[in-house]
Tab-separated table of C-alpha atoms and ligand atoms in Angstrom:
chain	number	residue	atom	x	y	z
A	1491	MET	CA	1.311	17.362	106.260
A	1492	GLU	CA	0.882	19.827	103.422
A	1493	HIS	CA	-2.749	20.531	102.643
A	1494	PRO	CA	-3.600	19.040	99.268
A	1495	GLU	CA	-4.951	22.331	98.068
A	1496	ASN	CA	-1.415	23.645	97.955
A	1497	ASP	CA	-0.408	20.859	95.667
A	1498	GLU	CA	0.291	21.932	92.111
A	1499	LEU	CA	-1.809	19.008	90.879
A	1500	TYR	CA	-4.768	20.131	92.884
A	1501	LYS	CA	-5.297	23.657	91.714
A	1502	GLY	CA	-8.990	24.424	91.414
A	1503	LEU	CA	-8.531	26.323	88.191
A	1504	LYS	CA	-6.981	24.470	85.347
A	1505	VAL	CA	-6.020	26.174	82.107
A	1506	ASN	CA	-6.279	23.954	79.092
A	1507	LYS	CA	-4.019	24.416	76.084
A	1508	GLY	CA	-5.644	26.231	73.221
A	1509	VAL	CA	-6.030	25.029	69.654
A	1510	ALA	CA	-3.906	26.832	67.061
A	1511	ASN	CA	-6.396	27.419	64.279
A	1512	VAL	CA	-9.904	27.519	65.515
A	1513	SER	CA	-12.406	27.061	62.747
A	1514	SER	CA	-14.866	29.922	62.757
A	1515	VAL	CA	-17.511	27.863	60.969
A	1516	SER	CA	-19.430	25.110	62.637
A	1517	PRO	CA	-18.369	21.771	61.128
A	1518	TYR	CA	-22.042	20.944	60.640
A	1519	LEU	CA	-22.584	23.976	58.446
A	1520	LYS	CA	-19.393	23.324	56.538
A	1521	ARG	CA	-20.564	19.921	55.522
A	1522	GLY	CA	-24.003	21.298	54.819
A	1523	LEU	CA	-25.474	19.082	57.520
A	1524	ARG	CA	-28.161	19.875	60.011
A	1525	ARG	CA	-28.419	17.950	63.219
A	1526	ARG	CA	-30.654	15.013	62.487
A	1527	GLU	CA	-34.007	14.806	64.052
A	1528	TYR	CA	-34.996	11.391	65.251
A	1529	THR	CA	-38.360	9.775	65.751
A	1530	PRO	CA	-39.189	8.651	69.299
A	1531	SER	CA	-38.439	5.028	68.344
A	1532	GLU	CA	-35.078	6.028	66.904
A	1533	TYR	CA	-34.237	7.840	70.109
A	1534	VAL	CA	-35.171	4.789	72.159
A	1535	GLU	CA	-33.206	2.430	69.927
A	1536	GLY	CA	-30.176	4.697	70.282
A	1537	ILE	CA	-30.586	4.895	74.041
A	1538	LEU	CA	-30.924	1.119	74.360
A	1539	ARG	CA	-27.749	0.717	72.260
A	1540	GLY	CA	-26.040	2.934	74.824
A	1541	ASP	CA	-25.374	5.675	72.281
A	1542	ILE	CA	-24.246	8.574	74.466
A	1543	THR	CA	-24.840	11.248	71.851
A	1544	ILE	CA	-28.448	10.205	71.426
A	1545	LEU	CA	-28.888	9.860	75.179
A	1546	SER	CA	-27.586	13.412	75.667
A	1547	GLN	CA	-29.922	14.739	72.990
A	1548	ALA	CA	-32.868	13.008	74.625
A	1549	VAL	CA	-31.917	14.522	77.999
A	1550	THR	CA	-31.813	17.934	76.319
A	1551	LEU	CA	-35.404	17.334	75.178
A	1552	VAL	CA	-36.384	16.389	78.719
A	1553	GLU	CA	-34.883	19.627	79.956
A	1554	SER	CA	-36.402	21.786	77.247
A	1555	MET	CA	-39.250	24.151	78.055
A	1556	LYS	CA	-40.696	23.924	74.518
A	1557	ARG	CA	-44.003	22.123	74.332
A	1558	GLU	CA	-43.101	20.020	71.263
A	1559	HIS	CA	-39.841	18.931	72.891
A	1560	GLN	CA	-41.737	18.006	76.031
A	1561	GLN	CA	-44.174	15.855	74.035
A	1562	LEU	CA	-41.347	14.087	72.272
A	1563	ALA	CA	-39.499	13.628	75.584
A	1564	GLN	CA	-42.578	12.081	77.198
A	1565	GLU	CA	-42.885	9.587	74.362
A	1566	ILE	CA	-39.216	8.614	74.679
A	1567	ILE	CA	-39.547	8.227	78.451
A	1568	GLU	CA	-42.677	6.116	78.091
A	1569	LYS	CA	-40.962	3.794	75.630
A	1570	SER	CA	-37.810	3.610	77.763
A	1571	LEU	CA	-39.636	2.795	81.002
A	1572	PRO	CA	-39.784	-0.998	80.487
A	1573	TYR	CA	-35.980	-1.026	80.280
A	1574	ALA	CA	-35.416	1.214	83.256
A	1575	GLY	CA	-35.324	0.622	86.992
A	1576	LYS	CA	-32.420	-1.778	87.220
A	1577	SER	CA	-29.854	0.544	88.729
A	1578	VAL	CA	-28.927	1.515	92.228
A	1579	ARG	CA	-29.742	5.181	92.733
A	1580	ILE	CA	-27.662	7.066	95.243
A	1581	GLY	CA	-28.273	10.599	96.473
A	1582	ILE	CA	-25.188	12.501	97.588
A	1583	THR	CA	-25.422	15.683	99.569
A	1584	GLY	CA	-23.128	17.923	101.582
A	1585	VAL	CA	-22.522	21.640	102.070
A	1586	PRO	CA	-20.340	23.443	99.522
A	1587	GLY	CA	-16.732	22.562	100.242
A	1588	ALA	CA	-17.599	19.230	101.875
A	1589	GLY	CA	-15.831	17.581	98.970
A	1590	LYS	CA	-18.700	16.320	96.840
A	1591	SER	CA	-16.917	16.730	93.503
A	1592	THR	CA	-13.682	15.196	94.775
A	1593	SER	CA	-15.611	12.347	96.366
A	1594	ILE	CA	-17.788	11.636	93.341
A	1595	ASP	CA	-14.620	11.445	91.257
A	1596	ALA	CA	-13.164	8.995	93.783
A	1597	PHE	CA	-16.341	6.911	94.203
A	1598	GLY	CA	-16.854	6.905	90.450
A	1599	MET	CA	-13.332	5.690	89.704
A	1600	HIS	CA	-13.814	2.900	92.232
A	1601	LEU	CA	-16.949	1.863	90.328
A	1602	MET	CA	-15.116	2.085	86.994
A	1603	HIS	CA	-12.560	-0.392	88.312
A	1604	GLU	CA	-15.406	-2.701	89.222
A	1605	GLY	CA	-16.665	-2.521	85.664
A	1606	ARG	CA	-19.806	-0.548	86.482
A	1607	LYS	CA	-21.512	2.110	84.386
A	1608	LEU	CA	-22.214	5.339	86.226
A	1609	ALA	CA	-24.390	8.360	85.489
A	1610	VAL	CA	-23.805	11.467	87.602
A	1611	LEU	CA	-26.780	13.845	87.688
A	1612	ALA	CA	-27.418	16.888	89.832
A	1613	ILE	CA	-30.265	18.913	91.314
A	1614	ASP	CA	-29.221	22.439	91.887
A	1615	PRO	CA	-32.003	24.915	91.186
A	1616	SER	CA	-30.139	27.930	92.474
A	1617	SER	CA	-26.536	27.955	91.434
A	1618	GLU	CA	-24.565	29.429	88.589
A	1619	ARG	CA	-23.538	25.929	87.676
A	1620	SER	CA	-27.057	25.055	86.672
A	1621	LYS	CA	-26.697	27.357	83.690
A	1622	GLY	CA	-25.576	24.235	81.931
A	1623	SER	CA	-21.820	24.356	81.893
A	1624	ILE	CA	-20.884	20.805	81.089
A	1625	LEU	CA	-17.288	21.928	80.968
A	1626	GLY	CA	-17.559	23.124	84.537
A	1627	ASP	CA	-18.696	19.690	85.594
A	1628	LYS	CA	-16.000	18.005	83.592
A	1629	THR	CA	-13.278	19.881	85.377
A	1630	ARG	CA	-14.975	19.151	88.676
A	1631	MET	CA	-14.608	15.426	88.141
A	1632	GLU	CA	-11.487	15.176	86.112
A	1633	ASP	CA	-10.775	11.463	86.183
A	1634	LEU	CA	-14.348	10.361	85.788
A	1635	SER	CA	-15.001	12.676	82.876
A	1636	ARG	CA	-12.422	10.793	80.840
A	1637	GLU	CA	-14.177	7.458	81.353
A	1638	LYS	CA	-16.397	6.132	78.620
A	1639	ASN	CA	-18.537	4.301	81.164
A	1640	ALA	CA	-19.372	7.492	83.011
A	1641	PHE	CA	-22.035	9.971	81.935
A	1642	ILE	CA	-21.858	13.315	83.721
A	1643	ARG	CA	-24.690	15.763	83.326
A	1644	PRO	CA	-25.019	19.059	85.168
A	1645	SER	CA	-28.243	20.106	86.853
A	1646	PRO	CA	-31.083	21.136	84.532
A	1647	ALA	CA	-31.225	24.927	84.138
A	1648	ALA	CA	-32.493	26.963	87.030
A	1649	GLY	CA	-36.221	26.870	87.610
A	1650	SER	CA	-38.585	25.785	90.340
A	1651	LEU	CA	-37.166	23.046	92.505
A	1652	GLY	CA	-40.069	20.760	91.604
A	1653	GLY	CA	-39.483	21.291	87.886
A	1654	VAL	CA	-35.725	20.769	88.102
A	1655	ALA	CA	-36.202	17.654	90.234
A	1656	ARG	CA	-38.772	16.162	87.864
A	1657	LYS	CA	-36.406	16.552	84.943
A	1658	THR	CA	-33.667	14.800	86.850
A	1659	ARG	CA	-36.040	12.029	87.791
A	1660	GLU	CA	-36.948	11.559	84.101
A	1661	THR	CA	-33.297	11.626	83.126
A	1662	ILE	CA	-32.697	8.727	85.533
A	1663	VAL	CA	-35.114	6.632	83.455
A	1664	LEU	CA	-33.242	7.370	80.246
A	1665	CYS	CA	-29.842	6.664	81.810
A	1666	GLU	CA	-31.049	3.332	83.180
A	1667	ALA	CA	-32.462	2.362	79.794
A	1668	ALA	CA	-29.040	3.198	78.337
A	1669	GLY	CA	-27.494	0.602	80.665
A	1670	PHE	CA	-26.148	2.741	83.498
A	1671	ASP	CA	-26.287	0.493	86.553
A	1672	THR	CA	-25.407	3.132	89.135
A	1673	ILE	CA	-26.895	6.613	89.294
A	1674	PHE	CA	-25.604	9.416	91.483
A	1675	VAL	CA	-27.855	12.387	92.123
A	1676	GLU	CA	-25.833	15.145	93.684
A	1677	THR	CA	-27.242	18.129	95.486
A	1678	VAL	CA	-25.880	20.933	97.530
A	1679	GLY	CA	-26.875	20.498	101.144
A	1680	VAL	CA	-28.344	23.865	101.871
A	1681	GLY	CA	-31.966	23.995	100.854
A	1682	GLN	CA	-34.987	21.934	100.170
A	1683	SER	CA	-33.337	20.029	97.373
A	1684	GLU	CA	-32.369	17.151	99.667
A	1685	THR	CA	-36.025	16.247	100.041
A	1686	ALA	CA	-36.380	16.179	96.276
A	1687	VAL	CA	-33.316	13.961	95.900
A	1688	HIS	CA	-34.509	11.734	98.698
A	1689	SER	CA	-37.709	11.147	96.750
A	1690	MET	CA	-35.860	9.571	93.833
A	1691	VAL	CA	-32.983	7.558	95.286
A	1692	ASP	CA	-32.521	4.225	97.033
A	1693	PHE	CA	-29.684	5.303	99.287
A	1694	PHE	CA	-29.049	8.748	100.683
A	1695	LEU	CA	-25.436	9.579	101.519
A	1696	LEU	CA	-24.570	12.621	103.591
A	1697	ILE	CA	-21.018	13.953	103.315
A	1698	GLN	CA	-19.860	15.750	106.422
A	1699	LEU	CA	-16.666	17.342	107.668
A	1700	ALA	CA	-15.068	17.236	111.056
A	1701	GLY	CA	-15.545	20.752	112.367
A	1702	THR	CA	-14.318	22.648	115.339
A	1703	GLY	CA	-15.936	20.689	118.111
A	1704	ASP	CA	-19.604	21.328	117.575
A	1705	GLU	CA	-20.050	19.124	114.542
A	1706	LEU	CA	-23.747	18.766	114.879
A	1707	GLN	CA	-24.412	22.468	114.694
A	1708	GLY	CA	-25.888	23.740	111.511
A	1709	ILE	CA	-26.989	20.333	110.294
A	1710	LYS	CA	-30.646	20.246	109.855
A	1711	ARG	CA	-32.108	17.412	111.828
A	1712	GLY	CA	-34.297	16.476	108.868
A	1713	ILE	CA	-31.280	15.849	106.663
A	1714	MET	CA	-29.648	13.578	109.202
A	1715	GLU	CA	-32.857	11.664	109.541
A	1716	MET	CA	-32.951	11.079	105.797
A	1717	ALA	CA	-29.400	9.744	105.640
A	1718	ASP	CA	-28.786	6.018	105.226
A	1719	GLY	CA	-25.091	6.673	105.607
A	1720	ILE	CA	-23.044	9.570	106.943
A	1721	VAL	CA	-19.481	9.796	105.712
A	1722	ILE	CA	-16.884	12.138	107.166
A	1723	ASN	CA	-14.578	13.370	104.412
A	1724	LYS	CA	-11.010	14.682	104.660
A	1725	ALA	CA	-9.981	12.033	107.183
A	1726	ASP	CA	-6.336	12.506	106.217
A	1727	GLY	CA	-3.160	13.968	107.693
A	1728	ASP	CA	-3.675	16.002	110.821
A	1729	ASN	CA	-7.407	15.800	110.397
A	1730	MET	CA	-7.620	12.049	110.973
A	1731	GLU	CA	-8.291	12.184	114.710
A	1732	LYS	CA	-10.826	14.978	114.398
A	1733	ALA	CA	-12.683	12.999	111.749
A	1734	ARG	CA	-12.801	9.922	114.009
A	1735	LEU	CA	-14.108	12.041	116.867
A	1736	ALA	CA	-16.756	13.578	114.618
A	1737	ALA	CA	-17.776	10.075	113.507
A	1738	SER	CA	-18.369	8.950	117.064
A	1739	GLN	CA	-20.361	12.105	117.797
A	1740	PHE	CA	-22.534	11.426	114.778
A	1741	ARG	CA	-23.032	7.828	115.862
A	1742	ASN	CA	-24.185	9.008	119.263
A	1743	ALA	CA	-26.512	11.577	117.739
A	1744	LEU	CA	-28.043	8.969	115.427
A	1745	HIS	CA	-28.991	6.863	118.451
A	1746	LEU	CA	-31.357	9.595	119.492
A	1747	PHE	CA	-33.379	9.263	116.320
A	1748	PRO	CA	-36.251	6.824	116.000
A	1749	PRO	CA	-35.421	3.686	113.981
A	1750	ALA	CA	-35.809	4.157	110.208
A	1751	ASP	CA	-38.717	2.513	108.320
A	1752	SER	CA	-36.198	0.506	106.336
A	1753	GLY	CA	-35.060	-1.317	109.466
A	1754	TRP	CA	-31.531	-0.279	108.533
A	1755	THR	CA	-29.291	1.426	111.066
A	1756	PRO	CA	-27.462	4.309	109.373
A	1757	GLN	CA	-23.716	3.899	109.486
A	1758	VAL	CA	-21.034	6.498	109.986
A	1759	LEU	CA	-17.667	6.098	108.227
A	1760	THR	CA	-14.600	8.231	107.695
A	1761	TYR	CA	-12.669	8.527	104.435
A	1762	SER	CA	-10.562	10.804	102.270
A	1763	GLY	CA	-11.894	11.714	98.852
A	1764	TYR	CA	-8.603	13.297	97.919
A	1765	TYR	CA	-6.362	10.400	98.926
A	1766	ARG	CA	-9.069	7.902	97.999
A	1767	THR	CA	-8.899	5.965	101.224
A	1768	GLY	CA	-11.890	4.354	102.882
A	1769	ILE	CA	-13.821	4.304	99.604
A	1770	ARG	CA	-14.171	0.529	99.427
A	1771	GLU	CA	-15.796	0.533	102.885
A	1772	ILE	CA	-18.333	3.108	101.750
A	1773	TRP	CA	-19.168	0.896	98.812
A	1774	LYS	CA	-19.533	-2.126	101.014
A	1775	MET	CA	-21.975	-0.176	103.206
A	1776	ILE	CA	-24.126	0.742	100.190
A	1777	GLY	CA	-24.006	-2.851	98.920
A	1778	ASP	CA	-25.051	-4.143	102.360
A	1779	TYR	CA	-27.923	-1.666	102.455
A	1780	VAL	CA	-29.156	-2.754	99.027
A	1781	SER	CA	-29.061	-6.478	99.950
A	1782	PHE	CA	-30.679	-5.793	103.314
A	1783	THR	CA	-33.558	-3.746	101.931
A	1784	LYS	CA	-34.076	-6.039	98.952
A	1785	GLN	CA	-34.416	-8.911	101.370
A	1786	ASN	CA	-36.905	-7.243	103.688
A	1787	GLY	CA	-38.904	-5.759	100.812
A	1788	TYR	CA	-38.203	-2.142	101.656
A	1789	PHE	CA	-36.268	-1.478	98.433
A	1790	ALA	CA	-39.286	-2.261	96.224
A	1791	TYR	CA	-41.677	-0.611	98.683
A	1792	LYS	CA	-39.733	2.655	98.611
A	1793	ARG	CA	-39.581	2.695	94.822
A	1794	ASN	CA	-43.344	2.227	94.673
A	1795	GLU	CA	-43.883	5.011	97.155
A	1796	GLN	CA	-41.636	7.234	95.069
A	1797	SER	CA	-43.601	6.462	91.891
A	1798	LYS	CA	-46.775	7.397	93.705
A	1799	TYR	CA	-45.194	10.592	94.981
A	1800	TRP	CA	-44.122	11.581	91.461
A	1801	MET	CA	-47.519	10.846	90.035
A	1802	TYR	CA	-49.088	13.334	92.456
A	1803	GLU	CA	-46.262	15.820	91.947
A	1804	SER	CA	-46.903	15.649	88.242
A	1805	ILE	CA	-50.639	16.143	88.667
A	1806	HIS	CA	-50.048	19.179	90.874
A	1807	ASP	CA	-47.533	20.670	88.468
A	1808	THR	CA	-49.762	20.163	85.461
A	1809	LEU	CA	-52.827	21.628	87.199
A	1810	LYS	CA	-50.861	24.612	88.392
A	1811	GLU	CA	-49.481	25.270	84.960
A	1812	ALA	CA	-52.881	24.929	83.311
A	1813	PHE	CA	-54.383	27.286	85.902
A	1814	TYR	CA	-51.873	30.070	85.563
A	1815	HIS	CA	-51.741	29.750	81.768
A	1816	ASN	CA	-55.498	29.898	81.420
A	1817	PRO	CA	-56.146	33.250	79.618
A	1818	SER	CA	-59.292	34.086	81.605
A	1819	VAL	CA	-57.513	33.412	84.886
A	1820	ALA	CA	-54.438	35.333	83.827
A	1821	GLY	CA	-56.650	38.267	82.841
A	1822	MET	CA	-58.474	38.415	86.177
A	1823	LEU	CA	-55.773	37.505	88.640
A	1824	GLU	CA	-54.294	40.928	89.150
A	1825	GLU	CA	-57.684	42.578	89.599
A	1826	THR	CA	-58.781	39.956	92.107
A	1827	GLU	CA	-55.518	40.356	93.997
A	1828	LYS	CA	-56.186	44.101	94.257
A	1829	GLN	CA	-59.672	43.442	95.653
A	1830	VAL	CA	-58.158	41.212	98.319
A	1831	LEU	CA	-55.580	43.852	99.201
A	1832	LYS	CA	-58.309	46.463	99.536
A	1833	ASN	CA	-60.245	44.085	101.810
A	1834	GLU	CA	-63.140	44.070	99.385
A	1835	ILE	CA	-63.270	40.298	99.330
A	1836	SER	CA	-61.629	37.628	101.464
A	1837	SER	CA	-58.711	35.534	100.209
A	1838	PHE	CA	-60.926	32.458	100.194
A	1839	VAL	CA	-63.723	33.995	98.182
A	1840	ALA	CA	-61.115	35.334	95.760
A	1841	ALA	CA	-59.523	31.904	95.410
A	1842	LYS	CA	-62.856	30.244	94.837
A	1843	ARG	CA	-63.784	32.779	92.171
A	1844	MET	CA	-60.551	32.148	90.319
A	1845	ILE	CA	-60.907	28.396	90.561
A	1846	ASP	CA	-64.498	28.550	89.352
A	1847	LEU	CA	-63.432	30.749	86.468
A	1848	PHE	CA	-60.725	28.254	85.608
A	1849	LEU	CA	-63.067	25.284	85.763
A	1850	SER	CA	-65.863	26.929	83.764
A	1851	THR	CA	-63.494	28.135	81.034
A	1852	SER	CA	-61.960	24.648	80.924
A	1853	GLY	CA	-65.384	23.152	80.327
A	1854	VAL	CA	-65.779	21.804	83.885
A	1855	LYS	CA	-68.756	22.708	86.041
A	1856	PRO	CA	-67.718	24.881	88.992
A	1857	ILE	CA	-67.813	23.283	92.442
A	1858	HIS	CA	-70.438	24.555	94.847
B	55	LIG	P1	-17.809	20.435	96.867
B	55	LIG	O1	-18.040	21.901	96.930
B	55	LIG	O2	-18.593	19.726	97.937
B	55	LIG	O3	-18.003	19.813	95.522
B	55	LIG	O4	-16.287	20.190	97.287
B	55	LIG	P2	-14.968	19.949	96.412
B	55	LIG	O5	-14.875	18.548	95.984
B	55	LIG	O6	-14.848	21.007	95.398
B	55	LIG	O7	-13.844	20.151	97.548
B	55	LIG	C1	-13.704	21.364	98.252
B	55	LIG	C2	-12.289	21.491	98.733
B	55	LIG	O8	-12.050	20.486	99.749
B	55	LIG	C3	-11.262	21.215	97.658
B	55	LIG	O9	-10.678	22.389	97.229
B	55	LIG	C4	-10.247	20.319	98.299
B	55	LIG	O10	-9.079	21.025	98.595
B	55	LIG	C5	-10.782	19.881	99.605
B	55	LIG	N1	-10.917	18.422	99.695
B	55	LIG	C6	-11.813	17.624	99.072
B	55	LIG	N2	-11.646	16.329	99.461
B	55	LIG	C7	-10.635	16.325	100.346
B	55	LIG	C8	-9.978	15.315	101.129
B	55	LIG	O11	-10.310	14.133	101.089
B	55	LIG	N3	-8.982	15.716	101.944
B	55	LIG	C9	-8.578	17.007	102.048
B	55	LIG	N4	-7.602	17.293	102.888
B	55	LIG	N5	-9.153	17.992	101.322
B	55	LIG	C10	-10.147	17.658	100.503
């Protein structure tokens, strides 16, 4: 069978038709309008109405580094929280080329046909894509991006993994308040970001490919252990048998792992994101997992654990930021580092001095 990549319809790069007379003046300026600024309550009302423009603007505030935006964002999140939490959150990971975009488009369209509302978010602290190209993401998921019940948002701009992940976690709250009942959090399966995604989703889906015989090579054990479901993509054409073989190898490998805390046995399925076959079965698996863990209490337990985790993450982040932004600390840090390098003081004494300086300049008595 011809590989789909050779298909005219499946070219990675798509050139859109241009517009004949592009206006050089922003339509806002033309009409003498500035973008309206809303109060936190107005934002929340808009979000609860499912107003996508307001939701997007609120997400932009969440992602902003500016202090005043952050304050506003926190107020919006706080007010949205009572309306959040009712979705199923699914983490999707796989190495580049595994077919995440193609699959999310396929999974998403399946959900659209079921009348669901889907938000697709991403955690990708490293890549070019995280520079905020919404267009890039739209062309990645062509069908889904045309759906009014789908909200696609690229990863927050590059930064520390913890920071990027926290923003995505906060965006989940806003999307849920806006009525999205299914949330995808996509990440590229090559770094630490899986752990971050795992800490904010209910179900963790690992996309794999049938390889050249040694399928299990290169897959970090930790990632497999996190997975609630492993799905082998590109089970189409000549690749069908290989995909089935890979699936049975994965099933065997999973037997070697200790049972998961959820009591759920991870399943392995094959499918084709491109031909959209086997998608219903994947959805059935996720539905079964949700019913199973809701029944045995694990679903609620995991969400509580995640809330706790994020509380501590937030404390650590805030303390770290306050420490490094403290002017006295910032002024002394380099000098202290030099002393350590010259073996004049030990690392521990140096650290204690800096912490004491931080505490005393923050009005807290140093620890002895
Ligand atoms: P991502 O990097 O994980 O987002 O992967 P993409 O969705 O961009 O897919 C990478 C490539 O895999 C694409 O160029 C497709 O040609 C191919 N691909 C994706 N899904 C399938 C599938 O179900 N079958 C086949 N044969 N190829 C696929």
